[in-house]
Each structure stands twice: as structure tokens, then as C-alpha cells.
Amino acid sequence: MSTTSLLASLPAPDRAARLRDALLAADFTADGLLERLGAAAYAALARSETVPALRATRGDDPLDTLVRLFLLQRSVPSARARAALPLEEALADGWVRQEGGEVRAAVDIRPYGGPEGQDWFIVSDLGCAVGGAGGASGHDEGVVLGVGGASTTLAGITVRTPVASVLDLGTGSGIQALHATRHATRVTATDLNPRALGFTRLTLALSGAPEADLRAGSLFAPVESETYDLIVSNPPFVISPLTSGMGDPSPRLTYRDGGMGGDDLCRTLVQQAGDRLNDGGYAQFLANWQHVEGEEWQDRLRSWVPRGCDAWIVQREVQDITQYAELWLRDAGDHRAGREAYEERYAAWLDEFEARGTRAVGFGWITLRKSGAEDPSIVVEEWPHPVEQPLGETVRAHFARQDYLRSRDDAALLGDHFVLAPEVTQEQVGLPGAEDPEHVVLRQNRGMRRATKVDAVGAGFAGVCDGTLTAGRILDAIAQLMGEDPVLLRDRTPQAIRLLVEEGFLDPAETLAR
């Protein structure tokens, strides 16, 4: 199908404001859905279970009609559709279709609550909104998904400082571009799939957001000579075989399969991002990476970081190759292809992994910051534990702390003032009745929710950090109380202070004053 016909099959956005007014008037919003459906039925939708929502929308008011029409993809009588939306315009513009005396949706429209209470709408292909964009499920290769867990994760970790320019690379249905319109003067959105650009245009229009500069092309090709203050990408990161194992090229799903071997697409994207960033700019990605026999996965990822950039890479999950193959075979609907075809496609995935020496696949976040530092900070860690989104400010603060630590030798560190970060609590761990605890744990109750063991000196130091005394003065006081040599204590403690600062338990007072 040609690009022209692909885009011609999408609704026209010109009168989206009229449709938006009708949706808002009916309370077809994230809050309105929760109130109408109830928590149980609303949660069931995220599991692709629609029966509770169908039972909750058996009435005939406009909200029930819109839920059944756009979210559950059920036909509704024309009279009910006319009462809920400007039907003639919606038919003419292609948002809905007439089938006899019934009306059906032509696209998915999913209400989405913005970070400041905005009523937004994500537009995607039919069948790709309910259940959080649970996969292609037999759709054509150019299918455009709606909001999924990966989409909201990336939106949550993105640094949201006001900037002049943002690039959303691989925009899909446009959720990252939509978020970017809140804090960027200029938003550019690219995608290899022209149909995705059409959906991004619809998402922005129906959400009442400013238009973006939409460009078709792969990776950085559409913006070859341009630089940005922020780059975000939820790319087609799936490590899939290039052949199906059945003698033909593997069916390629544009939203997930990058067309490169192994994790080369993610590596290429990260390595090229440095040249597309302005000084101080961020690039933030979701990615998969291979765990290869004879190689530390941390070293693999460090090699991706471009020169002049600091990096914070967090591995959130690891799957063995059988789990990984099964996940994405189900995503594509291959488990419904018949036993023989499924087994051959499954074998093709395992053959690919075996040929590359891949024993597992990691998933996580990659954030770059163009610092220009000669001694870049590259932190690669595994953190599978729960976190508290949004984390954009946590990400920004991480790099600010790296800048601070890089500028301080031990003497300067001991001359500075520190403040215990908000929401940090202390736990004492030991046997009941024991005079002293076996160890002390500092625990964050926000952000990354880290916990770290500290000794008596570390606990005492953190407990009195309120910005009043320098670190050196505090250590001198602790040495006097514990009967230790203050010089030796000053010598051995800076590394522990650095770790508490790096992990966000302590904040330098000077950074808080800025």
C-alpha cells in the first residue's frame, strides 16, 4: 500500500476540536472512565478484559456510548452515536463508519490523563488501545499501537525542564511528543512508518496540543544536521530474528522490529545520539540488550556511550531467551498460527540467539547527558525493585550530583555542607533485645526507593546533616564521641560520603540553594 493511501485511510484532523468538545462534554476522560466503570472494571481493561466494562456501560447516555464505541469497539445505534458526538462530521472526517443503522469506530481513542490534569486522547489503530497496547495480535506490519507500559515508563522518566527543542524519535501514536509540547518551544517527531505520523497528528489535534514538526525516516536520517536539547525514543528495540525459519523473511512489525541484527539498532541509536545533542542536553531511551556468553553486560553497554556524554543505564528486567521468544511470539499472534508454524518460528528465535551467543535479554532505561566532560560519569546498574514515577526530577538530580562529585576532591568534600534528602528514613536491624543493632539501613521512600547499609559513623553522619555544619566538623564531633582519631576518620570517610551523595541519600547544600 502506498504512503498516500495509508494516510488517506486515517481520519482528517481539521475538525478534531469539535470532536474533542463532544468527548469532554460526555466526560469521556480518564477520571470520567474511572468513575463510571469503577476501579475493578477499569483495571480489567488494562488486562484486555472487556466484560466488566461492557456490563458497566449498559445505559444509553453519551459516556456509555463513547466507551462502547471507541474503547470497546462495539457498534452502537446511529441515534445513540448522534446524541454523543457530531455524527455527520465524524463520519465525513473518518473517525467512525456507518454500517446500516449502526455506527462503528474507525480508530481507537483512549482517554489519557496528563501530568497536570490535562484531558488528552491517544489515537491508534483499532484493537490497540484496550489492554495498554498489548501487541499486534495479527495486525498488519504497519500497525500503530496506543499507550502501553513502555510508553508511560518513558514518559515518567523523562526530564521535564523547559527547553527550546525536543526530538521524539519513533513517535508511534505520539504520546512522547504530546508530553513534550508542555515544556518545549519546538517539537519534532519522526517515524519510519508514515501511518504513525498520521496518528501523532491526530493525537495532538484531539488533545488540543500544539502541532509538531512531523518527518518520515529511519533513526536520525530525518534530522541529519540538527541538534536538540532533549531526545526521547521508545524505539523498535525487540531483538527478533531476521528470518521466520519457514524459508521467507520474518514478518516485520514496524513498531517493534528494527530490522537490524541483535541489539544493533539500540546500540546505533545510543552511539549516534551524542552528535544530535546540544551541550547539557539529555537523550533518553528504552532499550533491550543482549547478555552474551563471555561478556559482562555492563561492559557491553558502557561501550555504547558516545564520547562527551555522561550516562545512567538501569537494567530493570532480564529474561532468558525462551521467555523472551515466547513473549514476542504471543505479541505477534504467532501462537495462533498452528502448532507446526509456531514451533518453526519459535526455533528461528532460538537459532538466532544461539548464533549470537545470547543467553538472556535485558530491558531498561538509558539516559545520556552531553556534559563534554573529559572524565565522564557512566553508571550502569541493575535495579529490578519498585520505583515511584515520575522519575524525571530524580534523573536530573542524578546528573547534577555527578557534576558536583566530579568537581570535588576529598578536601573540598569535607569542607562542604550536606542535607539529608527528604523522605529518607533509618531502620535498625538486629536481634530482639540486643544492646546494639547489627547494622543500620537508610531507606528512600520516594524516587528510586533505594536502601543502603551504613555503619555507626555513616548513620550518625547522615542523621545530623541539616546544612549547618561542614562534613569535616561533623566527623570531628563523631570522632570525639566515639573515641576515634579524627584524622583517621577524615581519611577513611569521604568515599562513603560520595556513595551517599551519588545514590541520593545526601544532597549538597549548594545544589539545593541554586
Short mmCIF file of C-alpha atoms in Angstrom, two decimals:
data_model
loop_
_atom_site.label_atom_id
_atom_site.label_comp_id
_atom_site.label_asym_id
_atom_site.label_seq_id
_atom_site.Cartn_x
_atom_site.Cartn_y
_atom_site.Cartn_z
CA MET A 1 0.00 0.00 0.00
CA SER A 2 1.35 3.43 -0.87
CA THR A 3 2.11 6.14 1.66
CA THR A 4 -0.70 8.24 0.22
CA SER A 5 -3.31 5.51 0.65
CA LEU A 6 -2.05 4.70 4.16
CA LEU A 7 -2.58 8.29 5.28
CA ALA A 8 -5.82 8.64 3.32
CA SER A 9 -7.29 5.83 5.44
CA LEU A 10 -6.87 7.88 8.62
CA PRO A 11 -9.34 10.46 9.94
CA ALA A 12 -8.92 14.09 8.94
CA PRO A 13 -7.77 16.18 11.94
CA ASP A 14 -9.14 19.51 10.73
CA ARG A 15 -12.30 19.43 12.86
CA ALA A 16 -10.84 17.47 15.78
CA ALA A 17 -11.68 20.34 18.15
CA ARG A 18 -15.41 19.70 17.63
CA LEU A 19 -15.00 16.03 18.43
CA ARG A 20 -12.86 16.89 21.46
CA ASP A 21 -15.59 19.17 22.80
CA ALA A 22 -18.11 16.33 22.50
CA LEU A 23 -15.82 13.85 24.29
CA LEU A 24 -15.21 16.28 27.14
CA ALA A 25 -18.91 17.16 27.40
CA ALA A 26 -19.68 13.46 27.92
CA ASP A 27 -16.85 13.16 30.48
CA PHE A 28 -15.05 10.66 28.25
CA THR A 29 -11.85 11.28 30.20
CA ALA A 30 -9.51 9.19 32.35
CA ASP A 31 -11.25 10.40 35.52
CA GLY A 32 -14.69 10.02 33.98
CA LEU A 33 -13.96 6.43 32.97
CA LEU A 34 -12.75 5.50 36.43
CA GLU A 35 -15.88 6.95 38.00
CA ARG A 36 -18.25 5.28 35.52
CA LEU A 37 -16.60 1.86 35.30
CA GLY A 38 -15.37 1.52 38.86
CA ALA A 39 -11.87 0.52 39.87
CA ALA A 40 -12.29 -3.21 39.16
CA ALA A 41 -13.64 -2.82 35.62
CA TYR A 42 -11.13 -0.06 34.87
CA ALA A 43 -8.26 -2.28 35.99
CA ALA A 44 -9.66 -5.18 33.96
CA LEU A 45 -9.31 -3.10 30.78
CA ALA A 46 -5.56 -2.99 31.37
CA ARG A 47 -5.62 -6.80 31.24
CA SER A 48 -7.57 -6.74 27.95
CA GLU A 49 -10.69 -7.95 29.76
CA THR A 50 -13.73 -6.05 28.50
CA VAL A 51 -16.72 -7.87 30.02
CA PRO A 52 -16.77 -5.81 33.27
CA ALA A 53 -16.67 -2.58 31.24
CA LEU A 54 -19.46 -3.82 28.97
CA ARG A 55 -21.62 -4.56 32.00
CA ALA A 56 -20.87 -1.13 33.46
CA THR A 57 -21.95 0.67 30.26
CA ARG A 58 -25.35 -0.89 29.63
CA GLY A 59 -27.01 2.51 29.82
CA ASP A 60 -27.70 4.83 26.92
CA ASP A 61 -26.12 8.12 28.00
CA PRO A 62 -23.31 9.64 25.87
CA LEU A 63 -20.48 8.35 28.08
CA ASP A 64 -21.71 4.74 27.87
CA THR A 65 -22.00 5.15 24.10
CA LEU A 66 -18.48 6.54 23.68
CA VAL A 67 -16.90 3.85 25.86
CA ARG A 68 -18.55 1.10 23.83
CA LEU A 69 -17.78 2.81 20.54
CA PHE A 70 -14.14 3.89 20.89
CA LEU A 71 -12.73 1.88 23.79
CA LEU A 72 -14.53 -1.45 23.43
CA GLN A 73 -15.03 -1.36 19.64
CA ARG A 74 -18.69 -2.28 19.74
CA SER A 75 -21.23 -0.98 17.28
CA VAL A 76 -23.88 1.41 18.61
CA PRO A 77 -27.17 2.54 17.07
CA SER A 78 -26.86 5.65 14.93
CA ALA A 79 -29.28 7.56 17.12
CA ARG A 80 -27.13 6.95 20.21
CA ALA A 81 -23.97 7.94 18.31
CA ARG A 82 -25.65 11.15 17.15
CA ALA A 83 -26.53 12.02 20.74
CA ALA A 84 -22.91 11.57 21.84
CA LEU A 85 -20.90 13.25 19.07
CA PRO A 86 -21.22 15.39 15.92
CA LEU A 87 -22.02 12.29 13.86
CA GLU A 88 -22.13 13.74 10.35
CA GLU A 89 -18.76 15.44 10.81
CA ALA A 90 -17.26 12.34 12.44
CA LEU A 91 -18.46 10.21 9.52
CA ALA A 92 -17.22 12.66 6.91
CA ASP A 93 -13.82 13.01 8.59
CA GLY A 94 -13.39 9.26 9.06
CA TRP A 95 -13.46 8.89 12.85
CA VAL A 96 -16.41 6.46 12.60
CA ARG A 97 -18.13 4.34 9.93
CA GLN A 98 -21.79 3.74 9.19
CA GLU A 99 -22.91 0.12 8.83
CA GLY A 100 -26.66 0.06 8.19
CA GLY A 101 -28.30 1.56 11.22
CA GLU A 102 -25.18 1.06 13.34
CA VAL A 103 -22.01 3.10 13.80
CA ARG A 104 -18.55 1.65 14.46
CA ALA A 105 -15.26 3.33 15.37
CA ALA A 106 -12.61 3.63 12.66
CA VAL A 107 -9.80 4.19 15.18
CA ASP A 108 -9.12 3.65 18.86
CA ILE A 109 -9.45 6.74 21.04
CA ARG A 110 -8.17 6.28 24.57
CA PRO A 111 -8.54 8.99 27.24
CA TYR A 112 -5.21 9.74 28.87
CA GLY A 113 -4.63 11.97 31.88
CA GLY A 114 -1.76 14.45 31.51
CA PRO A 115 0.67 15.10 34.37
CA GLU A 116 -1.07 18.33 35.36
CA GLY A 117 -4.59 17.02 34.98
CA GLN A 118 -4.86 17.62 31.23
CA ASP A 119 -7.55 15.67 29.40
CA TRP A 120 -5.66 14.11 26.49
CA PHE A 121 -6.56 11.44 23.96
CA ILE A 122 -4.26 8.88 22.31
CA VAL A 123 -5.39 7.76 18.86
CA SER A 124 -4.22 4.42 17.47
CA ASP A 125 -5.26 1.55 15.24
CA LEU A 126 -8.37 -0.42 16.15
CA GLY A 127 -7.78 -3.03 18.81
CA CYS A 128 -4.61 -1.39 20.07
CA ALA A 129 -5.82 0.75 22.99
CA VAL A 130 -7.70 -1.58 25.31
CA GLY A 131 -5.23 -3.56 27.40
CA GLY A 132 -2.50 -0.98 27.16
CA ALA A 133 -1.45 -1.71 23.58
CA GLY A 134 -0.91 -5.38 24.27
CA GLY A 135 0.58 -6.17 20.90
CA ALA A 136 -0.05 -6.59 17.20
CA SER A 137 -2.20 -9.72 17.60
CA GLY A 138 -2.22 -10.48 13.91
CA HIS A 139 -2.44 -6.90 12.62
CA ASP A 140 -0.57 -5.74 9.54
CA GLU A 141 3.10 -4.86 9.81
CA GLY A 142 2.41 -1.11 9.86
CA VAL A 143 0.02 -1.26 12.82
CA VAL A 144 0.29 1.67 15.24
CA LEU A 145 -0.19 0.88 18.92
CA GLY A 146 -1.68 3.07 21.61
CA VAL A 147 -0.49 3.62 25.17
CA GLY A 148 1.45 0.74 26.71
CA GLY A 149 3.55 0.22 29.79
CA ALA A 150 6.74 1.10 27.89
CA SER A 151 5.20 4.38 26.70
CA THR A 152 4.21 5.50 30.18
CA THR A 153 7.55 4.38 31.64
CA LEU A 154 9.49 6.56 29.20
CA ALA A 155 7.15 9.49 29.78
CA GLY A 156 7.67 9.13 33.52
CA ILE A 157 11.48 9.07 33.49
CA THR A 158 11.86 11.95 31.03
CA VAL A 159 13.48 15.15 32.32
CA ARG A 160 10.84 17.88 32.02
CA THR A 161 12.82 21.12 32.28
CA PRO A 162 11.76 23.86 29.83
CA VAL A 163 13.77 23.58 26.61
CA ALA A 164 13.83 25.04 23.13
CA SER A 165 13.75 21.78 21.18
CA VAL A 166 12.71 18.14 21.62
CA LEU A 167 13.04 15.22 19.23
CA ASP A 168 10.66 12.27 19.62
CA LEU A 169 12.33 9.57 17.54
CA GLY A 170 9.96 6.74 16.58
CA THR A 171 6.89 8.62 17.72
CA GLY A 172 4.26 5.89 17.17
CA SER A 173 0.90 7.25 18.27
CA GLY A 174 2.55 10.41 19.61
CA ILE A 175 2.44 10.12 23.39
CA GLN A 176 6.03 11.36 23.91
CA ALA A 177 5.52 14.26 21.50
CA LEU A 178 2.32 15.13 23.35
CA HIS A 179 4.15 15.32 26.67
CA ALA A 180 6.94 17.35 25.06
CA THR A 181 4.55 20.08 23.90
CA ARG A 182 4.18 21.10 27.56
CA HIS A 183 7.80 22.17 28.05
CA ALA A 184 9.39 22.64 24.60
CA THR A 185 9.16 25.52 22.19
CA ARG A 186 9.66 23.22 19.19
CA VAL A 187 8.78 19.51 18.97
CA THR A 188 9.97 17.31 16.11
CA ALA A 189 8.52 13.81 15.78
CA THR A 190 9.88 11.17 13.38
CA ASP A 191 8.92 7.65 12.43
CA LEU A 192 9.82 5.18 9.72
CA ASN A 193 6.09 4.41 9.41
CA PRO A 194 4.16 7.27 7.73
CA ARG A 195 0.97 5.92 9.29
CA ALA A 196 2.44 6.58 12.75
CA LEU A 197 2.99 10.23 11.83
CA GLY A 198 -0.66 10.43 10.83
CA PHE A 199 -1.72 9.08 14.22
CA THR A 200 0.59 11.50 16.02
CA ARG A 201 -1.09 14.36 14.20
CA LEU A 202 -4.50 13.04 15.33
CA THR A 203 -3.35 12.58 18.94
CA LEU A 204 -2.07 16.15 19.14
CA ALA A 205 -5.14 17.62 17.46
CA LEU A 206 -7.67 15.69 19.56
CA SER A 207 -5.73 16.56 22.74
CA GLY A 208 -5.80 20.28 21.95
CA ALA A 209 -1.99 20.38 21.84
CA PRO A 210 0.24 22.42 19.52
CA GLU A 211 1.26 20.82 16.24
CA ALA A 212 4.64 19.10 15.90
CA ASP A 213 7.09 19.02 13.01
CA LEU A 214 6.45 15.52 11.62
CA ARG A 215 9.11 13.82 9.48
CA ALA A 216 9.32 10.34 7.96
CA GLY A 217 12.53 8.32 8.07
CA SER A 218 14.72 5.91 9.99
CA LEU A 219 16.72 6.77 13.11
CA PHE A 220 18.41 10.20 12.79
CA ALA A 221 18.16 10.42 9.00
CA PRO A 222 15.24 12.91 9.00
CA VAL A 223 17.17 15.32 11.27
CA GLU A 224 20.69 14.71 9.98
CA SER A 225 22.07 18.21 10.52
CA GLU A 226 20.04 19.26 13.57
CA THR A 227 20.65 19.18 17.33
CA TYR A 228 18.23 19.14 20.25
CA ASP A 229 18.01 19.86 23.96
CA LEU A 230 16.13 16.61 24.58
CA ILE A 231 15.81 13.40 22.60
CA VAL A 232 13.33 10.71 23.65
CA SER A 233 12.75 7.37 21.99
CA ASN A 234 10.80 4.21 22.62
CA PRO A 235 12.35 2.55 19.55
CA PRO A 236 11.62 -0.81 17.91
CA PHE A 237 14.00 -2.48 20.35
CA VAL A 238 12.86 -6.11 20.12
CA ILE A 239 15.75 -8.49 19.37
CA SER A 240 13.98 -10.61 16.76
CA PRO A 241 15.25 -12.99 14.04
CA LEU A 242 15.64 -11.63 10.55
CA THR A 243 14.03 -14.78 9.09
CA SER A 244 10.95 -16.68 10.21
CA GLY A 245 12.51 -20.14 9.96
CA MET A 246 10.00 -21.00 7.23
CA GLY A 247 12.08 -20.03 4.23
CA ASP A 248 10.71 -16.49 3.98
CA PRO A 249 11.75 -13.22 5.60
CA SER A 250 10.20 -12.88 9.04
CA PRO A 251 7.02 -10.75 9.08
CA ARG A 252 8.26 -7.38 10.32
CA LEU A 253 6.20 -5.32 12.74
CA THR A 254 7.43 -1.77 12.35
CA TYR A 255 6.58 -0.71 15.92
CA ARG A 256 8.85 -3.38 17.48
CA ASP A 257 11.27 -4.94 14.93
CA GLY A 258 14.10 -2.63 13.94
CA GLY A 259 15.37 -4.71 11.03
CA MET A 260 18.92 -4.92 12.42
CA GLY A 261 20.59 -7.97 13.90
CA GLY A 262 20.71 -8.47 17.65
CA ASP A 263 20.71 -5.24 19.65
CA ASP A 264 22.40 -3.25 16.88
CA LEU A 265 19.51 -0.82 16.49
CA CYS A 266 19.62 0.24 20.14
CA ARG A 267 23.42 0.44 20.07
CA THR A 268 23.35 2.58 16.91
CA LEU A 269 20.70 4.87 18.32
CA VAL A 270 22.63 5.49 21.53
CA GLN A 271 26.02 5.91 19.84
CA GLN A 272 24.68 8.44 17.34
CA ALA A 273 22.69 10.45 19.88
CA GLY A 274 25.73 12.34 21.18
CA ASP A 275 26.14 14.22 17.90
CA ARG A 276 22.46 15.25 17.96
CA LEU A 277 22.51 16.79 21.46
CA ASN A 278 23.14 20.38 22.42
CA ASP A 279 25.50 20.97 25.34
CA GLY A 280 23.76 19.96 28.56
CA GLY A 281 21.04 18.13 26.62
CA TYR A 282 19.54 14.76 27.51
CA ALA A 283 18.79 11.69 25.40
CA GLN A 284 16.51 9.11 27.00
CA PHE A 285 15.69 5.69 25.59
CA LEU A 286 14.07 2.39 26.40
CA ALA A 287 16.14 -0.50 25.10
CA ASN A 288 16.82 -4.22 25.00
CA TRP A 289 20.37 -5.59 25.09
CA GLN A 290 21.93 -8.99 24.76
CA HIS A 291 23.63 -10.88 27.58
CA VAL A 292 26.34 -12.68 25.63
CA GLU A 293 28.48 -15.60 26.74
CA GLY A 294 31.95 -14.46 27.85
CA GLU A 295 31.00 -10.76 28.13
CA GLU A 296 29.78 -8.67 31.04
CA TRP A 297 26.54 -6.96 30.04
CA GLN A 298 27.67 -3.80 31.86
CA ASP A 299 30.77 -3.59 29.66
CA ARG A 300 28.64 -4.05 26.56
CA LEU A 301 26.50 -1.05 27.48
CA ARG A 302 29.42 1.14 28.52
CA SER A 303 30.82 0.67 25.02
CA TRP A 304 27.65 2.22 23.58
CA VAL A 305 28.04 5.57 25.37
CA PRO A 306 29.21 8.30 22.97
CA ARG A 307 32.20 10.49 23.77
CA GLY A 308 31.44 13.64 25.74
CA CYS A 309 28.34 12.17 27.39
CA ASP A 310 27.61 11.07 30.93
CA ALA A 311 25.28 8.09 31.17
CA TRP A 312 22.95 6.43 33.64
CA ILE A 313 21.85 2.98 32.48
CA VAL A 314 19.40 0.98 34.58
CA GLN A 315 18.59 -2.66 33.86
CA ARG A 316 15.04 -3.25 35.06
CA GLU A 317 14.43 -6.81 33.91
CA VAL A 318 16.21 -9.84 32.48
CA GLN A 319 14.54 -12.68 30.60
CA ASP A 320 16.08 -15.93 29.44
CA ILE A 321 15.87 -16.47 25.72
CA THR A 322 12.90 -18.87 25.90
CA GLN A 323 10.79 -16.43 27.94
CA TYR A 324 11.76 -13.60 25.64
CA ALA A 325 10.87 -15.53 22.46
CA GLU A 326 7.53 -16.64 23.87
CA LEU A 327 6.61 -13.09 24.90
CA TRP A 328 7.11 -11.65 21.43
CA LEU A 329 5.65 -14.63 19.58
CA ARG A 330 2.45 -14.07 21.56
CA ASP A 331 2.68 -10.34 20.90
CA ALA A 332 2.58 -11.02 17.15
CA GLY A 333 -0.19 -13.61 17.45
CA ASP A 334 2.13 -16.39 16.24
CA HIS A 335 0.81 -18.73 18.94
CA ARG A 336 -2.42 -18.88 16.92
CA ALA A 337 -0.70 -19.89 13.67
CA GLY A 338 -0.93 -23.63 14.26
CA ARG A 339 1.45 -25.95 16.11
CA GLU A 340 3.88 -26.62 13.26
CA ALA A 341 4.18 -22.99 12.18
CA TYR A 342 4.55 -21.84 15.79
CA GLU A 343 7.28 -24.37 16.52
CA GLU A 344 9.22 -23.35 13.40
CA ARG A 345 9.00 -19.66 14.29
CA TYR A 346 9.99 -20.37 17.89
CA ALA A 347 13.01 -22.35 16.64
CA ALA A 348 14.02 -19.41 14.43
CA TRP A 349 14.25 -17.18 17.51
CA LEU A 350 16.35 -19.72 19.40
CA ASP A 351 18.60 -20.27 16.34
CA GLU A 352 19.26 -16.52 16.18
CA PHE A 353 20.16 -16.33 19.86
CA GLU A 354 22.40 -19.40 19.63
CA ALA A 355 24.26 -17.96 16.65
CA ARG A 356 24.96 -14.76 18.59
CA GLY A 357 25.87 -16.47 21.85
CA THR A 358 22.94 -14.76 23.56
CA ARG A 359 21.87 -16.37 26.85
CA ALA A 360 19.44 -13.70 28.07
CA VAL A 361 17.99 -10.30 27.15
CA GLY A 362 17.97 -7.25 29.39
CA PHE A 363 15.46 -4.41 29.36
CA GLY A 364 15.86 -0.99 30.86
CA TRP A 365 16.44 2.74 30.62
CA ILE A 366 19.35 4.57 29.06
CA THR A 367 19.86 8.27 29.76
CA LEU A 368 22.68 10.32 28.25
CA ARG A 369 23.63 13.85 29.19
CA LYS A 370 26.01 15.79 27.00
CA SER A 371 28.43 17.15 29.59
CA GLY A 372 31.60 17.42 27.48
CA ALA A 373 33.49 16.05 30.48
CA GLU A 374 36.92 14.52 29.92
CA ASP A 375 36.18 12.02 32.71
CA PRO A 376 32.53 11.12 32.01
CA SER A 377 30.34 9.53 34.64
CA ILE A 378 28.96 6.24 33.34
CA VAL A 379 26.77 4.44 35.86
CA VAL A 380 25.45 1.03 34.82
CA GLU A 381 23.36 -0.76 37.41
CA GLU A 382 20.67 -3.38 37.90
CA TRP A 383 17.58 -2.18 39.75
CA PRO A 384 14.57 -4.55 39.42
CA HIS A 385 12.84 -3.14 42.51
CA PRO A 386 9.74 -0.92 42.59
CA VAL A 387 10.25 2.79 41.93
CA GLU A 388 7.94 5.77 42.26
CA GLN A 389 7.11 7.51 38.99
CA PRO A 390 7.50 10.16 37.73
CA LEU A 391 11.29 9.99 37.92
CA GLY A 392 12.23 12.88 35.66
CA GLU A 393 13.43 15.04 38.55
CA THR A 394 15.30 12.06 40.03
CA VAL A 395 17.13 11.63 36.71
CA ARG A 396 18.01 15.32 36.52
CA ALA A 397 19.24 15.30 40.13
CA HIS A 398 21.41 12.23 39.45
CA PHE A 399 23.41 14.07 36.80
CA ALA A 400 23.61 17.22 38.92
CA ARG A 401 25.16 15.13 41.69
CA GLN A 402 27.66 13.64 39.22
CA ASP A 403 28.69 17.18 38.21
CA TYR A 404 29.16 18.07 41.87
CA LEU A 405 31.20 14.96 42.78
CA ARG A 406 33.41 15.37 39.73
CA SER A 407 34.33 18.87 40.87
CA ARG A 408 35.28 17.95 44.45
CA ASP A 409 38.38 16.24 45.80
CA ASP A 410 38.24 14.79 49.32
CA ALA A 411 39.41 18.01 51.00
CA ALA A 412 36.74 20.06 49.24
CA LEU A 413 34.12 17.44 50.06
CA LEU A 414 34.88 17.67 53.78
CA GLY A 415 34.57 21.44 53.62
CA ASP A 416 31.03 21.30 52.18
CA HIS A 417 27.63 21.20 53.85
CA PHE A 418 25.07 18.43 53.26
CA VAL A 419 21.37 17.89 53.88
CA LEU A 420 19.67 14.54 54.38
CA ALA A 421 17.33 14.06 51.43
CA PRO A 422 13.59 14.28 52.14
CA GLU A 423 11.74 11.01 52.74
CA VAL A 424 14.87 9.15 53.93
CA THR A 425 14.23 7.00 57.00
CA GLN A 426 16.52 4.91 59.18
CA GLU A 427 15.98 1.28 60.17
CA GLN A 428 17.97 -0.55 62.83
CA VAL A 429 18.35 -4.27 62.19
CA GLY A 430 19.36 -6.74 64.87
CA LEU A 431 18.24 -9.45 67.24
CA PRO A 432 15.44 -8.58 69.70
CA GLY A 433 16.85 -7.38 73.00
CA ALA A 434 20.35 -6.79 71.64
CA GLU A 435 22.06 -3.69 73.03
CA ASP A 436 23.29 -2.53 69.62
CA PRO A 437 21.86 -3.17 66.13
CA GLU A 438 23.76 -5.46 63.77
CA HIS A 439 23.54 -2.77 61.12
CA VAL A 440 21.64 0.35 60.14
CA VAL A 441 19.75 0.79 56.87
CA LEU A 442 18.95 4.13 55.26
CA ARG A 443 15.89 3.87 53.03
CA GLN A 444 14.41 6.24 50.44
CA ASN A 445 10.63 6.35 50.35
CA ARG A 446 10.46 8.24 47.05
CA GLY A 447 12.08 8.09 43.63
CA MET A 448 14.30 5.05 43.15
CA ARG A 449 13.42 3.79 46.65
CA ARG A 450 16.99 2.74 47.37
CA ALA A 451 18.20 1.21 50.60
CA THR A 452 21.81 1.07 51.79
CA LYS A 453 23.59 -0.31 54.83
CA VAL A 454 25.72 2.11 56.82
CA ASP A 455 27.93 1.73 59.87
CA ALA A 456 27.60 3.74 63.08
CA VAL A 457 29.66 6.59 61.64
CA GLY A 458 27.56 6.73 58.46
CA ALA A 459 24.29 6.66 60.38
CA GLY A 460 25.46 9.35 62.80
CA PHE A 461 26.78 11.49 59.95
CA ALA A 462 23.56 11.28 57.91
CA GLY A 463 21.43 11.94 60.96
CA VAL A 464 22.93 15.34 61.70
CA CYS A 465 23.27 16.60 58.11
CA ASP A 466 20.98 19.61 58.10
CA GLY A 467 23.27 22.01 56.22
CA THR A 468 24.54 23.72 59.36
CA LEU A 469 27.98 22.12 59.82
CA THR A 470 30.59 21.11 57.29
CA ALA A 471 31.21 17.41 56.75
CA GLY A 472 34.61 17.73 58.40
CA ARG A 473 33.18 19.37 61.52
CA ILE A 474 30.58 16.61 61.81
CA LEU A 475 33.24 13.91 61.53
CA ASP A 476 35.35 15.62 64.20
CA ALA A 477 32.39 15.59 66.56
CA ILE A 478 31.67 11.92 65.82
CA ALA A 479 35.34 11.05 66.43
CA GLN A 480 35.24 12.75 69.82
CA LEU A 481 32.03 10.90 70.81
CA MET A 482 33.35 7.52 69.66
CA GLY A 483 36.88 7.99 70.93
CA GLU A 484 38.41 7.71 67.45
CA ASP A 485 41.30 9.54 65.84
CA PRO A 486 39.70 12.43 63.91
CA VAL A 487 42.46 12.43 61.28
CA LEU A 488 41.97 8.74 60.51
CA LEU A 489 38.20 9.20 60.42
CA ARG A 490 38.53 12.08 57.97
CA ASP A 491 40.80 9.94 55.78
CA ARG A 492 38.53 6.92 55.54
CA THR A 493 35.07 8.52 55.33
CA PRO A 494 34.96 10.59 52.10
CA GLN A 495 34.31 7.55 49.89
CA ALA A 496 31.27 6.64 52.00
CA ILE A 497 30.02 10.24 51.77
CA ARG A 498 30.46 10.15 47.98
CA LEU A 499 28.34 7.00 47.76
CA LEU A 500 25.56 8.53 49.86
CA VAL A 501 25.59 11.60 47.64
CA GLU A 502 25.72 9.59 44.40
CA GLU A 503 22.74 7.46 45.39
CA GLY A 504 20.70 10.46 46.54
CA PHE A 505 20.65 9.98 50.32
CA LEU A 506 22.52 13.25 50.86
CA ASP A 507 22.17 16.48 48.92
CA PRO A 508 24.98 19.06 48.75
CA ALA A 509 23.57 22.22 50.31
CA GLU A 510 24.99 24.32 47.49
CA THR A 511 22.95 22.47 44.86
CA LEU A 512 19.78 22.99 46.89
CA ALA A 513 20.46 26.72 47.06
CA ARG A 514 20.56 27.13 43.28
#
